[in-house]
Tab-separated table of N, CA, C and O in Angstrom:
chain	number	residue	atom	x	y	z
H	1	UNK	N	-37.564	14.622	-38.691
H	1	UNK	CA	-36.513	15.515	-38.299
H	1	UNK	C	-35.959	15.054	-36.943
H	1	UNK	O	-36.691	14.666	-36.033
H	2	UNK	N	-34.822	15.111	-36.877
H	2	UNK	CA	-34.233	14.673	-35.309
H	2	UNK	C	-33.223	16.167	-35.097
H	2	UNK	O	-32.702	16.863	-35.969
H	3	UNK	N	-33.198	16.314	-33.627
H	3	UNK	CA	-32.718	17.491	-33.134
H	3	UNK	C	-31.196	16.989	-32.052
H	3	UNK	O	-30.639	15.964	-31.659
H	4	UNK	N	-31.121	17.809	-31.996
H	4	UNK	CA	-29.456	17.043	-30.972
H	4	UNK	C	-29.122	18.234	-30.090
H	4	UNK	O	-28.906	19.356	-30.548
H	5	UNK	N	-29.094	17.942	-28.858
H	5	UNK	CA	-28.651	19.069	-27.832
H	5	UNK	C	-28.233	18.507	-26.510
H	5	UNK	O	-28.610	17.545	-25.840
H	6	UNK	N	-27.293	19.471	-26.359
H	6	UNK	CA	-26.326	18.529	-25.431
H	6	UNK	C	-27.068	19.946	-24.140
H	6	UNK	O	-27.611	21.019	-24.404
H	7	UNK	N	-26.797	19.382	-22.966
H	7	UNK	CA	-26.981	20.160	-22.150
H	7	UNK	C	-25.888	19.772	-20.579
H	7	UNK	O	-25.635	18.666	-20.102
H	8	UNK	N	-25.551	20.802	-20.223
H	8	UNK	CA	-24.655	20.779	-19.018
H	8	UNK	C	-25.198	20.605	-17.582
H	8	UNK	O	-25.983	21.379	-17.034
H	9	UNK	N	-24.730	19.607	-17.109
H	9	UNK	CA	-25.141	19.643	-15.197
H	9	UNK	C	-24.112	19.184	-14.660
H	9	UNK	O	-23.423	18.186	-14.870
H	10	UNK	N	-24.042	20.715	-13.337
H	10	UNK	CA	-23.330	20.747	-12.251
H	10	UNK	C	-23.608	19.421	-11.623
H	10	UNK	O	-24.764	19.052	-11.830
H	11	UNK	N	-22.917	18.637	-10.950
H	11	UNK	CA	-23.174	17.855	-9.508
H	11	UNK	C	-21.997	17.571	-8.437
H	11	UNK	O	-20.963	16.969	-8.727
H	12	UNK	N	-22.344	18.164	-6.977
H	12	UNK	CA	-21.266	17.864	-6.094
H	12	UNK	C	-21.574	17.196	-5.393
H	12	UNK	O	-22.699	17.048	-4.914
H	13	UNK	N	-20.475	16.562	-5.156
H	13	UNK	CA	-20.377	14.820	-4.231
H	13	UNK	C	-19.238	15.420	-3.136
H	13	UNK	O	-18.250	16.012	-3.570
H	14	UNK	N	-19.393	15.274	-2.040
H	14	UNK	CA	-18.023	15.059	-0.659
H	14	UNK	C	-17.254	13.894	-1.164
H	14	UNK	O	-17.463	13.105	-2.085
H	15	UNK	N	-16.525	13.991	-0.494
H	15	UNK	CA	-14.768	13.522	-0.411
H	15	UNK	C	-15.691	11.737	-0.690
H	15	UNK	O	-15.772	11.095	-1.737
H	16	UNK	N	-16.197	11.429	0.568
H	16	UNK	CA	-16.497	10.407	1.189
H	16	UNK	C	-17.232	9.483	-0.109
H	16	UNK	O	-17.070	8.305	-0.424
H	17	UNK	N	-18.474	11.025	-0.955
H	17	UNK	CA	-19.368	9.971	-1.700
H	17	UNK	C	-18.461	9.735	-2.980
H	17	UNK	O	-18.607	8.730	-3.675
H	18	UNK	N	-17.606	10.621	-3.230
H	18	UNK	CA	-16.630	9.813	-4.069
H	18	UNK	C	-15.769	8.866	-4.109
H	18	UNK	O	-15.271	8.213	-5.026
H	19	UNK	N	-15.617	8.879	-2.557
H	19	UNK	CA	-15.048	6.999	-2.304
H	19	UNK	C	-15.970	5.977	-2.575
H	19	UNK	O	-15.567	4.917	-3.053
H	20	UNK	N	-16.934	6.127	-2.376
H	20	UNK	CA	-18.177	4.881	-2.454
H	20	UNK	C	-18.199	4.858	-4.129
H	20	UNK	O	-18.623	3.820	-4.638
H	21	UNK	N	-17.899	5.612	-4.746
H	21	UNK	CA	-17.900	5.877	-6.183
H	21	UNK	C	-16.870	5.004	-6.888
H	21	UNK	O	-16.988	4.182	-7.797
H	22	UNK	N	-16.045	5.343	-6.336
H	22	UNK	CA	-14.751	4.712	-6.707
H	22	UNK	C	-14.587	3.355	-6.310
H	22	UNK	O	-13.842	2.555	-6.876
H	23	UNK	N	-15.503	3.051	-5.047
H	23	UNK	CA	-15.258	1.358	-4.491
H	23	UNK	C	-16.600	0.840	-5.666
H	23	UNK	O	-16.333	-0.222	-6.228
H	24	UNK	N	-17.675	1.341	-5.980
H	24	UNK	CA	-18.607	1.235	-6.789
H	24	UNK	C	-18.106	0.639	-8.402
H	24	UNK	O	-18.680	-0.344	-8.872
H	25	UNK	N	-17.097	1.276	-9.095
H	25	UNK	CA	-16.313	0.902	-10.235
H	25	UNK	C	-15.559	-0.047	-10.224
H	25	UNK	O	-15.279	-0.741	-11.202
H	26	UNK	N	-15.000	-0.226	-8.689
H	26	UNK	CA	-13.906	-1.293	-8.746
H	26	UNK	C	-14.809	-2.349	-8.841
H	26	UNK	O	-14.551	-3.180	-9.712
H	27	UNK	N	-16.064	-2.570	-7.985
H	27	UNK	CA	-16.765	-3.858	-7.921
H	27	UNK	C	-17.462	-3.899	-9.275
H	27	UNK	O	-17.884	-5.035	-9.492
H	28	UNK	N	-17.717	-3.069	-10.225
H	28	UNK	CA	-18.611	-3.297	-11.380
H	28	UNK	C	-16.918	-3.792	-12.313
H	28	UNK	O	-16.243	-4.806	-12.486
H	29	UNK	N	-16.891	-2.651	-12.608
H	29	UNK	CA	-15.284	-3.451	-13.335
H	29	UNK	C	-14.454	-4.670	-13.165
H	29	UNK	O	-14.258	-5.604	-13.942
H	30	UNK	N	-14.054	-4.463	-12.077
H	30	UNK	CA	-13.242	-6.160	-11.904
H	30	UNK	C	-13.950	-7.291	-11.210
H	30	UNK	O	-13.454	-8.417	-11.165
H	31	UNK	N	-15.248	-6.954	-10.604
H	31	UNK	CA	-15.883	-8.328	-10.327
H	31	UNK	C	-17.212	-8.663	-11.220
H	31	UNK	O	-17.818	-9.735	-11.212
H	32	UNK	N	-17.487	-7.647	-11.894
H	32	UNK	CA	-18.808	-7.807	-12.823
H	32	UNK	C	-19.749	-7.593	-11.767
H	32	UNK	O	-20.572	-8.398	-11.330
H	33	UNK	N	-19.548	-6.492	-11.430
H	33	UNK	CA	-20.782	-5.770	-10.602
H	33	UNK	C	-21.424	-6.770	-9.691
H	33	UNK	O	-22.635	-6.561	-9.622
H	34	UNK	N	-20.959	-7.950	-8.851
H	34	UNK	CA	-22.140	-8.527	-8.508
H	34	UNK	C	-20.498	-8.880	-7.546
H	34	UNK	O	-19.492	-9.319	-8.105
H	35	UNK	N	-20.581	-8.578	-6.130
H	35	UNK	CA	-19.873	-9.132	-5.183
H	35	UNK	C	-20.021	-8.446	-3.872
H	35	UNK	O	-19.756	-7.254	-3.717
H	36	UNK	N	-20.488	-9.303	-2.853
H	36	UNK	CA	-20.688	-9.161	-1.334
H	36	UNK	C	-19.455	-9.045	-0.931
H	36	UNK	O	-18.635	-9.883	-1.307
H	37	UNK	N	-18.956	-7.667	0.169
H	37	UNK	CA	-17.984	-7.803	0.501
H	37	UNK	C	-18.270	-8.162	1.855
H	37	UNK	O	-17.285	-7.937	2.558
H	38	UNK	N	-19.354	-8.690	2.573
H	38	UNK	CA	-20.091	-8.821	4.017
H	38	UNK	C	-19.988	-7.512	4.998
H	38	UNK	O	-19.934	-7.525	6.228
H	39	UNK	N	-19.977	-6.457	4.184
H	39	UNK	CA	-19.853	-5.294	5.034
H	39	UNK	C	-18.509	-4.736	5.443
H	39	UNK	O	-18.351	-3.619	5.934
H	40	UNK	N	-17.449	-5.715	5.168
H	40	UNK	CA	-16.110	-5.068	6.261
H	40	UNK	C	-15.328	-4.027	4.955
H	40	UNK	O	-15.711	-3.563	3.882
H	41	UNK	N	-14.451	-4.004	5.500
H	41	UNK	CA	-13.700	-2.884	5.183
H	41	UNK	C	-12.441	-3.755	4.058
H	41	UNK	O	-12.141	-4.934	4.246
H	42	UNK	N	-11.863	-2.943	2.974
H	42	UNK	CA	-10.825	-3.231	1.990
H	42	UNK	C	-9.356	-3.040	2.649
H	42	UNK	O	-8.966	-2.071	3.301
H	43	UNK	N	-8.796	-3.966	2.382
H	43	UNK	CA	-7.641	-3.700	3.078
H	43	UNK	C	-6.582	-3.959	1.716
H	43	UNK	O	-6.918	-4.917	1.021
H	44	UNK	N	-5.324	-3.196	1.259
H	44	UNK	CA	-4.093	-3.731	0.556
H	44	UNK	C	-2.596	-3.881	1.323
H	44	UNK	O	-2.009	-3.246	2.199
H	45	UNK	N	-2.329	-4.986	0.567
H	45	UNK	CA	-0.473	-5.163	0.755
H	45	UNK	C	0.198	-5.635	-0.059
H	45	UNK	O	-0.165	-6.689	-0.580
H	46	UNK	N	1.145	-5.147	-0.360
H	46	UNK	CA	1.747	-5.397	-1.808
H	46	UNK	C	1.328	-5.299	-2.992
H	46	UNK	O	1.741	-5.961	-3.944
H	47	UNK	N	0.297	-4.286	-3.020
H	47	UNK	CA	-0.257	-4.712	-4.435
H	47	UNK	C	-1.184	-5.476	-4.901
H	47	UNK	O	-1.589	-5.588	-6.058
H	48	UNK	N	-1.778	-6.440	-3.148
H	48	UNK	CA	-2.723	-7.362	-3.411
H	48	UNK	C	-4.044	-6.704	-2.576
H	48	UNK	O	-3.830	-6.109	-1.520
H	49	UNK	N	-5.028	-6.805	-2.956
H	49	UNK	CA	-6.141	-6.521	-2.082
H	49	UNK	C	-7.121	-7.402	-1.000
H	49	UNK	O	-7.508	-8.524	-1.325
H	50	UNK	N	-7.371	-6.996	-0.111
H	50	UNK	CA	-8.274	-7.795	0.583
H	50	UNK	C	-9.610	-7.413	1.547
H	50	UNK	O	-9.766	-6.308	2.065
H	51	UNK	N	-10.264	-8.212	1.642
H	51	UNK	CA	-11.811	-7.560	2.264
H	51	UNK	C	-11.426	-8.516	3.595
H	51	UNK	O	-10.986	-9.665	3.628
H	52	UNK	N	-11.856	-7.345	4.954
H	52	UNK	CA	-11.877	-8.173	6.298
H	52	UNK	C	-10.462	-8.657	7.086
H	52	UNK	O	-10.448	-8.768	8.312
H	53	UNK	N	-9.297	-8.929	6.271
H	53	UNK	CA	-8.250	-9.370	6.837
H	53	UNK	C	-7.241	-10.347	5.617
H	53	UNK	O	-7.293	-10.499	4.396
H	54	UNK	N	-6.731	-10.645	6.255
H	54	UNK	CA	-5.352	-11.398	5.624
H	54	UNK	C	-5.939	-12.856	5.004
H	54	UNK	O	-5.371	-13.562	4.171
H	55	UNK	N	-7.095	-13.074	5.579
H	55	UNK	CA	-7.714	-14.218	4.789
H	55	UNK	C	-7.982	-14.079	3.887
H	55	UNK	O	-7.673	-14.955	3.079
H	56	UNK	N	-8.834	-12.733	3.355
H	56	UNK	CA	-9.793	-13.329	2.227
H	56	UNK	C	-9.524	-12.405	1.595
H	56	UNK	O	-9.954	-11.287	1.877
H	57	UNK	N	-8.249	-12.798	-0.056
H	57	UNK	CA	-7.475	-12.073	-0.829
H	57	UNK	C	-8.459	-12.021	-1.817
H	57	UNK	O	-8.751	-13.191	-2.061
H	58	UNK	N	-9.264	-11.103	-2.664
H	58	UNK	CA	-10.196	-10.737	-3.515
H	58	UNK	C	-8.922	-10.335	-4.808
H	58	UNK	O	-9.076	-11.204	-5.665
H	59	UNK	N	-7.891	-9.482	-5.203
H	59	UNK	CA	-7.618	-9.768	-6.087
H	59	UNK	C	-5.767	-9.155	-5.711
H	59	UNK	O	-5.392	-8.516	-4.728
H	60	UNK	N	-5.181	-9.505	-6.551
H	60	UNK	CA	-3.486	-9.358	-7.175
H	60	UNK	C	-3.404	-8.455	-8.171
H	60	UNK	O	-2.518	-8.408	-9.025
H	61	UNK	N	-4.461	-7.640	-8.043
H	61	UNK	CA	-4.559	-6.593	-9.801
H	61	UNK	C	-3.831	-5.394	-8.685
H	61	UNK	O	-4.262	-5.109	-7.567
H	62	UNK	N	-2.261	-4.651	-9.571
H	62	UNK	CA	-2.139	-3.771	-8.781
H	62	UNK	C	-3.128	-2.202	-9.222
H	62	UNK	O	-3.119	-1.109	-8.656
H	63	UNK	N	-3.705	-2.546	-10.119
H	63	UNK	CA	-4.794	-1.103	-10.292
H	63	UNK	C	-5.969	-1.581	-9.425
H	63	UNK	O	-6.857	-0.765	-9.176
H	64	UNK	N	-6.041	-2.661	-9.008
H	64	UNK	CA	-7.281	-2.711	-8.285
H	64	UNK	C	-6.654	-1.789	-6.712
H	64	UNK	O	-7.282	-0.909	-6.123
H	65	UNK	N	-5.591	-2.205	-6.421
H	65	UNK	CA	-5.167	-1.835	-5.188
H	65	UNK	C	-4.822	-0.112	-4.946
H	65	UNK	O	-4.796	0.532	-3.898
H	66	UNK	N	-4.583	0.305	-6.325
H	66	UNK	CA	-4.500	1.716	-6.175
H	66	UNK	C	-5.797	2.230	-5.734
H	66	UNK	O	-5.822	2.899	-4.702
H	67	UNK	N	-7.127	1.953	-6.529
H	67	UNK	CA	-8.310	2.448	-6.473
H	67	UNK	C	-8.616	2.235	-5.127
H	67	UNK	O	-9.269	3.184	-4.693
H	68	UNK	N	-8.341	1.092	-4.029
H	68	UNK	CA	-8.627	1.034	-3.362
H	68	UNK	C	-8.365	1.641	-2.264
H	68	UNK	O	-9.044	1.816	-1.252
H	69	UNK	N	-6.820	2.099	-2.680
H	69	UNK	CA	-6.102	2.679	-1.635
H	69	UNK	C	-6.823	4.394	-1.971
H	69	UNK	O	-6.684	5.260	-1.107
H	70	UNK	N	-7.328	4.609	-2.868
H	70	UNK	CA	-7.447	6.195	-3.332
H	70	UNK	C	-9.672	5.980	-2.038
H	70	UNK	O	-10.309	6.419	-1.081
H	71	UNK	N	-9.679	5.572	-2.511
H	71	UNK	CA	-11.199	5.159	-1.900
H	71	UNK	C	-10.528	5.433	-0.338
H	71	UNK	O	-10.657	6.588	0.067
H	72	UNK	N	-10.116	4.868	0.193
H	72	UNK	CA	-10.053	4.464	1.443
H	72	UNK	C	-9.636	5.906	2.041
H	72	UNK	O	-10.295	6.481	2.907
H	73	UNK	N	-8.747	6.284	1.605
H	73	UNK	CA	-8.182	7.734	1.664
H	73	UNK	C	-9.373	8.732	1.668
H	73	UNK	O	-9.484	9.498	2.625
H	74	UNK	N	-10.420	8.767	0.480
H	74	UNK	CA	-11.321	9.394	0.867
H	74	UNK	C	-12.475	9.088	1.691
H	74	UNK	O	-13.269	9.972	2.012
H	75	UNK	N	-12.603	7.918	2.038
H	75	UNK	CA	-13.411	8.033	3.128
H	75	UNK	C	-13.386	8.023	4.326
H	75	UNK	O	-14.259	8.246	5.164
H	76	UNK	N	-11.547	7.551	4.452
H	76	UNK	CA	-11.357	7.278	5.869
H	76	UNK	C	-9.834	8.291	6.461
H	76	UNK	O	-9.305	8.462	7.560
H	77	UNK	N	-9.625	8.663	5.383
H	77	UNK	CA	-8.728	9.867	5.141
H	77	UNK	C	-7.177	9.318	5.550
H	77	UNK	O	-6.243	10.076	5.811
H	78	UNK	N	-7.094	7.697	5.550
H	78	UNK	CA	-6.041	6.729	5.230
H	78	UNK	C	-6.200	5.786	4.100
H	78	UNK	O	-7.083	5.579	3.268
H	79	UNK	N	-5.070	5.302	4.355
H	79	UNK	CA	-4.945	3.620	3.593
H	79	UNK	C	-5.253	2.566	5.025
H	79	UNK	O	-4.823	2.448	6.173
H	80	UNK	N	-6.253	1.936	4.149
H	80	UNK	CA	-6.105	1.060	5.175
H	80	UNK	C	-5.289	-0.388	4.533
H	80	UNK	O	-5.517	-0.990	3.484
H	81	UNK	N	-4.161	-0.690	5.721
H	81	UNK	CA	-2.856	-1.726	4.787
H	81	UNK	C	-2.843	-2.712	5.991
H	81	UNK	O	-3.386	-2.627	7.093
H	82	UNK	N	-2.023	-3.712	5.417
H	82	UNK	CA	-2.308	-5.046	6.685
H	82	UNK	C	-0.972	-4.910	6.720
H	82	UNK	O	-0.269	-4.358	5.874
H	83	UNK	N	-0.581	-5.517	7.898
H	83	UNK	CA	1.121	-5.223	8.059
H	83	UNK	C	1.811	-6.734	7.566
H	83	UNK	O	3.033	-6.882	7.559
């Protein structure tokens, strides 16, 4: 005999741990879960994304850049954009 039951759970996350959530998907999704960003911070412009500065362009996906921009917003309660 097999039985089947679904059961419901509450869970609340702050603003912040849902940014880490959201930077969490972007790195499993578009890099295959496995990428060092050396600690710094995501930066977008144009649609392109980048970790640390204007050097080091990680991707041209403009859904990557939304997520990033939505992350950043919640943890830092901006976009962070390179001029």
């Amino acid at each position: 005999m097999r039985i089947t039951d679904k059961q419901t759970v509450e869970i609340e996350i702050n603003e912040k741990e849902l940014g880490y959530a959201i930077m969490q998907h972007v790195i499993d999704e578009y890099f295959g879960g496995d990428f060092d960003d050396a600690g710094c911070d995501w930066y977008t412009k144009d649609t392109k994304v980048y970790v640390g500065g204007e050097d080091w362009l990680v991707s041209e996906n403009p859904h990557v850049a939304v997520l990033v921009d939505a992350a950043n917003i919640l943890r830092y309660g901006k976009k962070l954009e390179l001029d």
